[in-house]
Amino acid sequence: MADPKGFLNHGREIAQTRPVEERVKDWNEVYQPGSLLPIISKQASRCMDCGIPFCHNGCPLGNLIPEWNDYAYREDWTEASERLHATNNFPEFTGRLCPAPCEAACVLGINQQPVTIKNVEVSIIDKAWDAGDVTPQPPERLSGKTVAVIGSGPAGLAAAQQLTRAGHTVAVYERADRIGGLLRYGIPEFKMEKRHINRRIEQMRAEGTKFRTEVEIGRDIDAAKLRKRYDAVVIAAGATTSRDLPVPGRELNGVHFAMEYLPLANKVQEGDLTVSPITAEGKHVVVIGGGDTGADCVGTAHRQGALSVTQLEIMPKPGEERTAGQPWPTFPMLYKVTSAHEEGGERVYSVSTTHFEGDEDGNVQWLHLVEVEFKDGKPEQKPGTERRIPAQLVTLAMGFTGTDQQNGLVEQFGLELDARGNVARDADFATNVPGVYVAGDAGRGQSLIVWAIAEGRSAARGVDRFLTGASALPAPIKPTDRALTV
Ligand SMILES: Cc1cc2nc3c(=O)[nH]c(=O)nc-3n(C[C@H](O)[C@H](O)[C@H](O)COP(=O)(O)OP(=O)(O)OC[C@H]3O[C@@H](n4cnc5c(N)ncnc54)[C@H](O)[C@@H]3O)c2cc1C
Ligand code: SF4
């Protein structure tokens, strides 16, 4: 513990964001460049190096938080980066995008504001990249074994990097035209600039991982062929089937899944399109769903020049303080103001959409809703509360129901699913098919980047053991882990 009085002398400070009027005019990350570094050593000094660091359990990766806080306090960025990478392949992703369940579990959080763990994490990794400390780590010798990874989101990338470094020859198959999964085409540029993915891919290529884009397993290559060609397979195909809203008017023009809307906006930023074919410009926009995906639609609509943005949520507005049912150190479901919400728009809680109304050309114009209250866990409509709001673009951001089954992936491999429709696996992340493993949202259901990386690392250990009989790779989690977190 570098500074025993750090938490007494310094209050919590977090990364500053750029002024709203400036940042909604561009797509760059919302953070004020250079604002973090001057404060980060003091912030790291607030870590108490507790006897039992609950933050370790709060973080699905088991990040060694007090250790790298100490190095960050001493401004020994090289050692800090080494400790950070010991448990996390991609801290530049989590340091920007993680909801930081570690901070909810920070012991200081019992009676003070917790340590700004996520901001320390991103400072360490950004410094490491700037200093040239993030270099390829190719294996010393090759095992002669081959692995196919299906899907290039954070789970697939983590599994591929671990297995490549363990000496196996790994090819990542991705049906999209670029690598990254939801990091690339779900999450908007203003939350994480894609250059962070690109430089990791370069590192992985230099280590020996092969990438094959625009190849859909099940359609372009069938499962039998893949199994014949590779000694093991990791399915990291995500949970990409969007939950629909089958109400009258769903078929009108202008009603889209969030994951039809967001990838197009990202493709404009990649330079593939000049204007998105689905744009909020000059429109009243309604986003259905109050989670992260919904917030990303809100921020995207602001930047495209929406007339108004309304976000609907069927659940009641969450509280701002922990309740008895969500005590420290659990991850509480609290009211969250994301950067997109700071930028404007209205949030409406406890409402349900009854139908959409269009004009004579079949374009959506109005969304009809009704207030609801929950009785015995089920929403009940409140009579007399029906109303309509203008809606010329509607995005459905109500979550995902599981991995894509349209392409034959599940059927061709003969994969068993669990009760929630995710690919079933055992304690080693192995499916019912010998040599076929599953990691990330495909096995867990829709979740978080930090869990996807933890799953990818853990599944890699299972695969390594299957291929060689033993493994020195770490396995941060079991498939059933929920730990203290989301
Ligand atoms: C809009 C949005 C915003 C989010 N924001 C956050 C956030 O801020 N913080 C956070 O922690 N989490 C966030 N999440 C959740 C997070 O992105 C996911 O939990 C995470 O990406 C899951 O990783 P994964 O590797 O399992 O799957 P994915 O990232 O979904 O990647 C799966 C990949 O597999 C590919 N694929 C599927 N089937 C095949 C096939 N048959 N052949 C070849 N390729 C295939 C897909 O094209 C995709 O690229 C967000 C999710 C969404 C949708
Ligand atoms: S990955 Fe997430 S939970 Fe883990 S230390 Fe970083 S911010 Fe915290």
Coordinates of C-alpha atoms and ligand atoms in Angstrom, one line a residue:
M1 CA 0.0 0.0 0.0
A2 CA 1.8 3.1 -1.3
D3 CA 0.0 5.8 0.5
P4 CA -1.8 4.8 3.8
K5 CA -3.6 8.1 3.9
G6 CA -4.5 8.3 0.2
F7 CA -8.2 7.7 0.8
L8 CA -8.3 10.3 3.5
N9 CA -6.5 13.0 1.6
H10 CA -8.2 12.6 -1.8
G11 CA -11.8 12.4 -2.9
R12 CA -12.9 10.4 -6.0
E13 CA -12.4 12.1 -9.4
I14 CA -13.3 10.5 -12.7
A15 CA -12.5 11.1 -16.4
Q16 CA -13.8 14.4 -17.7
T17 CA -16.0 14.3 -20.7
R18 CA -16.0 16.9 -23.5
P19 CA -18.8 19.6 -23.5
V20 CA -22.0 18.2 -24.8
E21 CA -22.4 20.9 -27.5
E22 CA -19.0 20.0 -28.8
R23 CA -19.1 16.2 -28.7
V24 CA -22.6 15.7 -30.4
K25 CA -21.1 17.3 -33.5
D26 CA -18.6 14.5 -33.9
W27 CA -18.2 10.7 -33.3
N28 CA -15.0 10.7 -31.3
E29 CA -14.8 9.3 -27.8
V30 CA -16.7 11.5 -25.4
Y31 CA -13.7 11.8 -23.0
Q32 CA -11.6 15.0 -22.7
P33 CA -8.2 14.0 -24.0
G34 CA -5.5 14.2 -21.4
S35 CA -7.8 14.9 -18.5
L36 CA -7.2 11.6 -16.7
L37 CA -3.4 11.3 -16.4
P38 CA -2.8 14.3 -14.1
I39 CA -5.3 12.9 -11.5
I40 CA -4.7 9.2 -11.8
S41 CA -1.8 8.7 -9.5
K42 CA -3.7 10.4 -6.6
Q43 CA -6.8 8.3 -7.5
A44 CA -4.8 5.1 -7.4
S45 CA -3.4 6.1 -4.0
R46 CA -7.0 5.9 -2.6
C47 CA -6.8 2.1 -2.8
M48 CA -6.4 0.7 0.7
D49 CA -4.8 -2.6 -0.4
C50 CA -7.4 -4.4 1.8
G51 CA -6.7 -7.7 3.5
I52 CA -9.5 -9.2 1.5
P53 CA -9.8 -7.2 -1.8
F54 CA -13.4 -7.7 -2.6
C55 CA -12.8 -5.9 -5.9
H56 CA -11.0 -9.1 -7.1
N57 CA -14.2 -11.0 -6.8
G58 CA -16.2 -8.2 -8.2
C59 CA -14.2 -8.3 -11.4
P60 CA -15.0 -11.4 -13.4
L61 CA -11.4 -11.5 -14.7
G62 CA -10.1 -11.4 -11.1
N63 CA -8.0 -8.4 -12.1
L64 CA -5.2 -7.7 -9.5
I65 CA -6.5 -4.3 -8.8
P66 CA -4.6 -3.3 -5.6
E67 CA -1.3 -4.4 -7.2
W68 CA -1.7 -2.2 -10.3
N69 CA -3.1 0.6 -8.3
D70 CA 0.1 0.6 -6.3
Y71 CA 2.3 0.7 -9.5
A72 CA 0.0 3.5 -10.9
Y73 CA 0.4 5.5 -7.7
R74 CA 4.2 5.2 -8.2
E75 CA 3.9 5.9 -11.9
D76 CA 5.6 2.7 -12.7
W77 CA 3.5 2.2 -15.8
T78 CA 5.5 -0.7 -17.2
E79 CA 5.0 -2.9 -14.2
A80 CA 1.4 -1.8 -13.9
S81 CA 0.8 -2.9 -17.5
E82 CA 2.5 -6.3 -16.8
R83 CA 0.2 -6.9 -13.8
L84 CA -2.9 -5.8 -15.7
H85 CA -2.2 -8.1 -18.7
A86 CA -1.6 -11.0 -16.3
T87 CA -5.4 -11.3 -16.0
N88 CA -6.9 -9.3 -18.9
N89 CA -6.1 -9.6 -22.6
F90 CA -7.8 -6.3 -23.6
P91 CA -7.9 -3.7 -20.8
E92 CA -8.4 -0.9 -23.4
F93 CA -11.9 -2.4 -24.0
T94 CA -12.9 -3.0 -20.4
G95 CA -11.3 0.3 -19.2
R96 CA -13.6 2.1 -21.6
L97 CA -16.7 0.0 -21.6
C98 CA -17.0 -2.0 -18.5
P99 CA -19.8 -1.1 -16.0
A100 CA -17.1 -1.7 -13.3
P101 CA -18.7 -4.3 -11.0
C102 CA -15.3 -4.1 -9.2
E103 CA -16.1 -0.6 -8.1
A104 CA -19.4 -1.8 -6.6
A105 CA -17.4 -4.3 -4.6
C106 CA -14.6 -1.8 -3.5
V107 CA -14.3 -1.8 0.3
L108 CA -13.9 1.9 0.3
G109 CA -17.4 2.0 -1.2
I110 CA -18.9 0.9 2.2
N111 CA -18.8 4.5 3.5
Q112 CA -17.0 6.6 0.8
Q113 CA -16.9 6.9 -2.9
P114 CA -15.1 3.8 -4.3
V115 CA -11.7 3.9 -6.0
T116 CA -11.9 4.9 -9.7
I117 CA -10.6 1.4 -10.7
K118 CA -11.8 1.5 -14.3
N119 CA -10.2 4.9 -15.0
V120 CA -6.9 3.6 -13.5
E121 CA -7.2 0.6 -15.8
V122 CA -7.6 2.6 -18.9
S123 CA -4.8 5.0 -18.0
I124 CA -2.4 2.1 -17.5
I125 CA -3.1 0.5 -20.8
D126 CA -3.2 3.8 -22.8
K127 CA 0.2 4.6 -21.3
A128 CA 1.5 1.2 -22.2
W129 CA 0.4 1.5 -25.8
D130 CA 2.0 5.0 -26.0
A131 CA 5.2 3.7 -24.5
G132 CA 5.4 0.8 -27.0
D133 CA 5.1 -1.7 -24.1
V134 CA 2.3 -3.7 -25.7
T135 CA 4.3 -6.0 -28.0
P136 CA 3.5 -9.3 -29.7
Q137 CA 4.1 -12.4 -27.6
P138 CA 4.5 -15.2 -30.0
P139 CA 4.8 -18.7 -28.6
E140 CA 8.3 -20.2 -28.2
R141 CA 7.3 -23.5 -29.8
L142 CA 4.3 -24.8 -31.7
S143 CA 2.2 -27.7 -30.5
G144 CA 1.2 -28.9 -34.0
K145 CA -2.5 -28.7 -32.9
T146 CA -5.0 -26.5 -34.7
V147 CA -8.1 -24.6 -33.3
A148 CA -10.9 -22.9 -35.1
V149 CA -12.6 -20.0 -33.2
I150 CA -16.1 -19.1 -34.6
G151 CA -16.8 -15.4 -33.9
S152 CA -14.4 -12.5 -33.3
G153 CA -16.1 -10.6 -30.4
P154 CA -14.2 -10.3 -27.1
A155 CA -14.8 -13.9 -26.2
G156 CA -13.4 -15.3 -29.5
L157 CA -10.5 -12.9 -29.4
A158 CA -9.5 -13.7 -25.8
A159 CA -9.7 -17.5 -26.5
A160 CA -7.7 -17.1 -29.7
Q161 CA -5.0 -15.0 -28.1
Q162 CA -4.6 -17.4 -25.2
L163 CA -4.5 -20.5 -27.4
T164 CA -2.1 -18.9 -29.9
R165 CA 0.3 -18.0 -27.1
A166 CA 0.0 -21.6 -25.8
G167 CA 1.5 -22.7 -29.1
H168 CA -1.6 -23.8 -31.0
T169 CA -2.3 -22.7 -34.6
V170 CA -5.5 -20.7 -34.4
A171 CA -7.8 -19.4 -37.1
V172 CA -10.7 -17.0 -36.2
Y173 CA -13.7 -17.2 -38.5
E174 CA -16.0 -14.2 -38.6
R175 CA -19.1 -13.7 -40.8
A176 CA -18.9 -9.9 -40.8
D177 CA -16.4 -8.0 -43.0
R178 CA -14.4 -6.9 -40.0
I179 CA -13.1 -8.4 -36.8
G180 CA -14.5 -7.3 -33.4
G181 CA -18.1 -8.6 -33.0
L182 CA -20.3 -6.2 -31.0
L183 CA -17.2 -4.1 -30.2
R184 CA -17.0 -3.3 -33.9
Y185 CA -20.5 -3.0 -35.1
G186 CA -22.7 -2.7 -32.0
I187 CA -20.8 -0.3 -29.7
P188 CA -20.6 3.2 -31.3
E189 CA -17.4 5.1 -32.0
F190 CA -18.2 7.7 -29.3
K191 CA -18.0 5.0 -26.6
M192 CA -14.9 3.3 -28.1
E193 CA -12.9 4.4 -31.1
K194 CA -12.3 1.3 -33.3
R195 CA -8.6 2.1 -33.6
H196 CA -8.3 0.3 -30.3
I197 CA -9.6 -3.0 -31.9
N198 CA -7.4 -2.5 -34.9
R199 CA -4.1 -2.3 -33.0
R200 CA -5.0 -5.4 -30.9
I201 CA -5.7 -7.3 -34.2
E202 CA -2.3 -6.3 -35.4
Q203 CA -0.7 -7.6 -32.2
M204 CA -2.6 -10.9 -32.5
R205 CA -1.6 -11.3 -36.2
A206 CA 2.0 -10.8 -35.3
E207 CA 1.7 -13.5 -32.6
G208 CA 0.4 -15.9 -35.3
T209 CA -3.4 -15.8 -35.0
K210 CA -5.1 -16.1 -38.4
F211 CA -8.3 -14.2 -39.3
R212 CA -10.8 -15.1 -41.9
T213 CA -13.6 -12.6 -42.4
E214 CA -16.8 -13.0 -44.4
V215 CA -17.0 -16.7 -43.7
E216 CA -20.1 -17.9 -41.9
I217 CA -19.7 -21.3 -40.3
G218 CA -22.8 -23.3 -41.1
R219 CA -23.4 -21.6 -44.4
D220 CA -20.0 -21.1 -46.1
I221 CA -18.2 -24.0 -44.3
D222 CA -20.2 -26.7 -42.6
A223 CA -19.6 -28.0 -39.2
A224 CA -18.4 -31.5 -40.3
K225 CA -15.7 -29.9 -42.6
L226 CA -14.5 -27.6 -39.8
R227 CA -14.2 -30.4 -37.3
K228 CA -12.3 -32.5 -39.8
R229 CA -9.9 -29.6 -40.5
Y230 CA -9.2 -28.6 -36.9
D231 CA -8.3 -30.5 -33.7
A232 CA -10.7 -28.3 -31.6
V233 CA -13.4 -25.7 -32.1
V234 CA -14.4 -22.7 -29.9
I235 CA -17.9 -21.4 -30.6
A236 CA -17.9 -17.7 -29.7
A237 CA -20.7 -16.7 -31.9
G238 CA -22.5 -14.4 -29.5
A239 CA -26.2 -14.1 -28.7
T240 CA -27.1 -12.1 -31.7
T241 CA -30.8 -12.9 -32.1
S242 CA -32.7 -9.7 -31.2
R243 CA -35.9 -9.9 -29.1
D244 CA -38.8 -8.7 -31.3
L245 CA -42.0 -6.7 -30.4
P246 CA -44.8 -8.4 -32.2
V247 CA -47.4 -5.7 -31.9
P248 CA -49.7 -4.2 -34.7
G249 CA -47.6 -2.0 -37.0
R250 CA -44.3 -3.7 -36.4
E251 CA -44.0 -4.1 -40.2
L252 CA -44.1 -0.4 -40.9
N253 CA -41.1 1.3 -42.5
G254 CA -38.9 3.0 -39.8
V255 CA -39.3 0.3 -37.2
H256 CA -35.9 -1.5 -36.8
F257 CA -33.9 -3.6 -34.5
A258 CA -31.2 -1.7 -32.7
M259 CA -28.7 -4.1 -34.3
E260 CA -30.0 -3.0 -37.8
Y261 CA -29.5 0.6 -36.9
L262 CA -26.2 0.7 -35.0
P263 CA -24.0 -1.3 -37.4
L264 CA -24.9 1.1 -40.2
A265 CA -23.9 4.1 -38.2
N266 CA -20.6 2.3 -37.4
K267 CA -20.1 1.5 -41.1
V268 CA -20.3 5.2 -41.9
Q269 CA -17.5 5.8 -39.3
E270 CA -15.5 3.0 -41.0
G271 CA -15.8 4.9 -44.3
D272 CA -17.9 2.2 -46.0
L273 CA -21.0 4.5 -46.4
T274 CA -21.3 8.3 -46.6
V275 CA -24.8 8.4 -45.0
S276 CA -26.6 5.6 -43.1
P277 CA -29.7 4.2 -44.9
I278 CA -31.4 4.3 -41.5
T279 CA -30.9 7.8 -40.1
A280 CA -32.5 9.8 -37.3
E281 CA -31.9 13.1 -39.1
G282 CA -34.9 15.4 -38.8
K283 CA -37.0 12.6 -37.2
H284 CA -38.7 12.1 -33.9
V285 CA -37.0 9.0 -32.6
V286 CA -38.3 6.5 -30.0
V287 CA -35.9 3.8 -28.6
I288 CA -37.7 0.9 -26.9
G289 CA -35.5 -0.6 -24.1
G290 CA -33.7 1.2 -21.3
G291 CA -30.3 -0.7 -21.3
D292 CA -26.9 -0.1 -22.8
T293 CA -28.0 -0.9 -26.4
G294 CA -30.8 1.6 -26.0
A295 CA -28.4 4.3 -24.7
D296 CA -26.2 3.6 -27.7
C297 CA -29.2 4.3 -30.0
V298 CA -29.9 7.5 -28.1
G299 CA -26.3 8.8 -28.5
T300 CA -26.3 7.8 -32.2
A301 CA -29.6 9.6 -32.9
H302 CA -28.3 12.8 -31.2
R303 CA -25.3 12.8 -33.5
Q304 CA -27.4 12.1 -36.6
G305 CA -29.5 15.2 -35.9
A306 CA -32.8 13.8 -34.5
L307 CA -35.6 16.2 -33.8
S308 CA -36.4 14.5 -30.5
V309 CA -35.3 11.3 -28.8
T310 CA -37.5 9.4 -26.3
Q311 CA -36.3 6.2 -24.6
L312 CA -39.0 3.9 -23.2
E313 CA -38.6 1.3 -20.5
I314 CA -41.2 -1.1 -19.2
M315 CA -39.6 -1.4 -15.8
P316 CA -40.0 1.3 -13.1
K317 CA -37.3 3.9 -12.8
P318 CA -34.5 2.4 -10.7
G319 CA -33.5 4.0 -7.4
E320 CA -30.3 6.0 -6.9
E321 CA -29.1 4.3 -3.7
R322 CA -28.6 0.7 -2.8
T323 CA -31.6 -1.1 -1.2
A324 CA -31.5 -3.8 1.5
G325 CA -31.9 -6.4 -1.3
Q326 CA -28.8 -5.1 -3.1
P327 CA -26.2 -4.6 -0.3
W328 CA -22.5 -4.0 -0.7
P329 CA -20.6 -5.7 -2.4
T330 CA -23.2 -6.9 -4.9
F331 CA -23.6 -5.0 -8.2
P332 CA -26.7 -2.9 -7.7
M333 CA -29.2 -2.0 -10.4
L334 CA -29.2 1.7 -10.0
Y335 CA -30.4 4.7 -12.1
K336 CA -27.6 5.4 -14.6
V337 CA -26.9 8.5 -16.5
T338 CA -24.7 7.5 -19.5
S339 CA -22.9 10.0 -21.7
A340 CA -25.8 9.6 -24.2
H341 CA -28.3 10.6 -21.6
E342 CA -26.3 13.7 -20.6
E343 CA -26.6 14.8 -24.2
G344 CA -30.4 15.1 -24.1
G345 CA -33.6 13.2 -24.8
E346 CA -36.3 12.0 -22.5
R347 CA -36.6 8.7 -20.6
V348 CA -40.0 7.3 -19.8
Y349 CA -40.4 4.4 -17.4
S350 CA -43.2 2.0 -16.6
V351 CA -44.7 2.0 -20.1
S352 CA -45.5 -0.6 -22.7
T353 CA -45.9 -0.2 -26.5
T354 CA -49.4 -1.3 -27.7
H355 CA -49.0 -0.6 -31.4
F356 CA -47.5 1.6 -34.1
E357 CA -49.4 3.9 -36.5
G358 CA -48.2 4.7 -40.0
D359 CA -49.1 7.1 -42.9
E360 CA -50.6 6.0 -46.2
D361 CA -47.1 5.2 -47.5
G362 CA -46.5 2.7 -44.7
N363 CA -44.0 4.8 -42.8
V364 CA -44.3 4.8 -39.0
Q365 CA -45.5 8.1 -37.6
W366 CA -46.8 7.4 -34.1
L367 CA -46.1 5.0 -31.2
H368 CA -49.0 4.1 -28.9
L369 CA -48.2 3.3 -25.3
V370 CA -49.8 2.6 -22.0
E371 CA -48.5 2.9 -18.5
V372 CA -48.0 -0.3 -16.6
E373 CA -47.6 -1.4 -13.0
F374 CA -46.1 -4.7 -11.9
K375 CA -48.3 -7.1 -10.0
D376 CA -46.8 -10.5 -8.9
G377 CA -43.8 -9.8 -11.2
K378 CA -46.0 -9.2 -14.3
P379 CA -46.8 -5.8 -16.0
E380 CA -50.4 -4.8 -15.9
Q381 CA -51.8 -2.0 -18.1
K382 CA -53.3 1.0 -16.2
P383 CA -56.7 1.8 -17.9
G384 CA -57.0 5.4 -19.1
T385 CA -53.3 6.0 -19.5
E386 CA -53.1 5.2 -23.2
R387 CA -51.4 7.9 -25.3
R388 CA -49.4 8.3 -28.5
I389 CA -46.1 10.0 -29.1
P390 CA -44.5 11.0 -32.5
A391 CA -42.2 8.3 -33.9
Q392 CA -40.7 8.4 -37.3
L393 CA -37.8 6.1 -36.4
V394 CA -38.2 3.4 -33.8
T395 CA -35.4 1.2 -32.6
L396 CA -36.1 -2.0 -30.7
A397 CA -33.4 -2.5 -28.0
M398 CA -35.1 -5.1 -25.8
G399 CA -32.2 -7.6 -25.5
F400 CA -31.3 -10.8 -27.3
T401 CA -32.7 -14.2 -27.1
G402 CA -29.7 -16.4 -27.9
T403 CA -27.2 -17.4 -30.5
D404 CA -28.2 -17.3 -34.2
Q405 CA -29.8 -20.6 -35.3
Q406 CA -30.6 -19.6 -38.8
N407 CA -27.2 -20.5 -40.3
G408 CA -27.3 -24.1 -39.2
L409 CA -24.4 -23.8 -36.7
V410 CA -26.3 -25.3 -33.7
E411 CA -27.9 -28.1 -35.8
Q412 CA -24.9 -29.1 -37.8
F413 CA -22.7 -29.4 -34.8
G414 CA -25.5 -31.2 -33.0
L415 CA -25.2 -28.8 -30.0
E416 CA -27.4 -29.2 -26.9
L417 CA -28.9 -26.0 -25.6
D418 CA -29.7 -25.2 -22.0
A419 CA -33.1 -24.2 -20.6
R420 CA -32.5 -20.5 -21.6
G421 CA -31.6 -21.4 -25.2
N422 CA -27.9 -20.9 -24.9
V423 CA -25.3 -23.5 -25.9
A424 CA -24.9 -25.9 -23.0
R425 CA -21.4 -26.6 -21.5
D426 CA -19.7 -28.4 -18.7
A427 CA -17.3 -27.0 -16.1
D428 CA -14.5 -26.9 -18.7
F429 CA -16.7 -24.9 -21.2
A430 CA -17.0 -28.1 -23.3
T431 CA -20.2 -28.7 -25.2
N432 CA -21.8 -32.1 -25.6
V433 CA -19.7 -32.6 -28.8
P434 CA -16.1 -33.8 -28.2
G435 CA -13.5 -31.1 -29.0
V436 CA -16.1 -28.4 -29.4
Y437 CA -16.1 -25.6 -26.7
V438 CA -18.3 -22.5 -26.2
A439 CA -17.5 -19.1 -24.7
G440 CA -19.1 -15.7 -24.3
D441 CA -22.7 -14.7 -25.0
A442 CA -23.3 -17.9 -27.0
G443 CA -23.0 -19.9 -23.8
R444 CA -23.8 -17.3 -21.2
G445 CA -26.6 -15.4 -22.9
Q446 CA -26.3 -11.6 -23.5
S447 CA -23.8 -10.2 -21.0
L448 CA -20.8 -8.0 -20.7
I449 CA -17.4 -7.6 -22.4
V450 CA -15.6 -8.4 -19.2
W451 CA -17.5 -11.7 -18.9
A452 CA -16.8 -12.5 -22.5
I453 CA -13.1 -12.1 -22.0
A454 CA -13.2 -14.1 -18.8
E455 CA -15.1 -16.8 -20.7
G456 CA -12.7 -16.8 -23.6
R457 CA -9.7 -17.2 -21.3
S458 CA -11.4 -20.0 -19.3
A459 CA -12.5 -21.9 -22.4
A460 CA -9.0 -21.6 -23.8
R461 CA -7.8 -23.6 -20.8
G462 CA -10.4 -26.3 -21.4
V463 CA -9.3 -26.5 -25.0
D464 CA -5.6 -26.6 -24.1
R465 CA -6.2 -29.4 -21.7
F466 CA -8.2 -31.3 -24.3
L467 CA -5.4 -30.9 -26.8
T468 CA -2.4 -31.6 -24.6
G469 CA -3.7 -33.3 -21.5
A470 CA -2.7 -30.5 -19.1
S471 CA -2.8 -26.7 -19.2
A472 CA -0.9 -23.8 -17.5
L473 CA -3.4 -21.3 -18.8
P474 CA -5.5 -19.5 -16.2
A475 CA -9.3 -20.1 -15.9
P476 CA -10.8 -17.1 -14.1
I477 CA -14.3 -18.4 -14.1
K478 CA -16.6 -21.4 -14.3
P479 CA -19.6 -21.3 -16.7
T480 CA -22.0 -20.9 -13.8
D481 CA -20.1 -18.1 -12.0
R482 CA -22.1 -15.1 -11.1
A483 CA -19.8 -14.2 -8.3
L484 CA -20.7 -10.9 -6.6
T485 CA -21.5 -9.3 -9.9
V486 CA -24.0 -8.8 -12.7
Ligands
LIG1 C1 -25.2 -2.1 -28.7 C2 -24.6 -2.9 -27.6 C3 -23.8 -2.2 -26.7 C4 -23.2 -2.8 -25.7 N1 -22.4 -2.1 -24.8 C5 -21.7 -2.7 -23.9 C6 -20.9 -2.0 -23.0 O1 -20.9 -0.7 -23.0 N2 -20.2 -2.7 -22.0 C7 -20.2 -4.0 -21.9 O2 -19.6 -4.6 -21.1 N3 -21.0 -4.8 -22.8 C8 -21.7 -4.1 -23.7 N4 -22.5 -4.9 -24.6 C9 -22.5 -6.4 -24.5 C10 -21.2 -6.9 -25.1 O3 -20.9 -6.2 -26.3 C11 -21.3 -8.4 -25.3 O4 -21.6 -9.0 -24.1 C12 -20.0 -9.0 -25.9 O5 -19.6 -8.4 -27.1 C13 -20.2 -10.5 -26.1 O6 -19.0 -11.0 -26.7 P1 -19.0 -12.3 -27.6 O7 -17.6 -12.4 -28.0 O8 -19.6 -13.4 -26.8 O9 -20.0 -12.1 -28.8 P2 -20.1 -11.0 -29.9 O10 -19.4 -9.7 -29.5 O11 -21.6 -10.9 -30.2 O12 -19.4 -11.6 -31.2 C14 -19.9 -12.7 -31.8 C15 -19.4 -12.7 -33.2 O13 -19.6 -14.0 -33.8 C16 -19.9 -13.8 -35.2 N5 -20.7 -15.0 -35.7 C17 -21.9 -15.4 -35.2 N6 -22.2 -16.6 -35.9 C18 -21.1 -16.8 -36.7 C19 -20.9 -17.9 -37.6 N7 -21.8 -18.9 -37.8 N8 -19.7 -17.9 -38.3 C20 -18.8 -16.8 -38.2 N9 -19.0 -15.8 -37.3 C21 -20.2 -15.8 -36.6 C22 -20.8 -12.5 -35.2 O14 -20.8 -11.9 -36.4 C23 -20.0 -11.7 -34.1 O15 -19.1 -10.9 -34.7 C24 -23.2 -4.2 -25.6 C25 -24.0 -5.0 -26.5 C26 -24.7 -4.3 -27.5 C27 -25.5 -5.0 -28.5
SF4_2 S1 -12.5 -5.3 -16.1 FE1 -14.3 -4.2 -15.3 S2 -14.7 -5.2 -13.3 FE2 -12.6 -5.8 -14.0 S3 -11.2 -4.2 -13.0 FE3 -11.7 -3.5 -15.1 S4 -13.5 -2.1 -14.8 FE4 -13.3 -3.4 -13.0

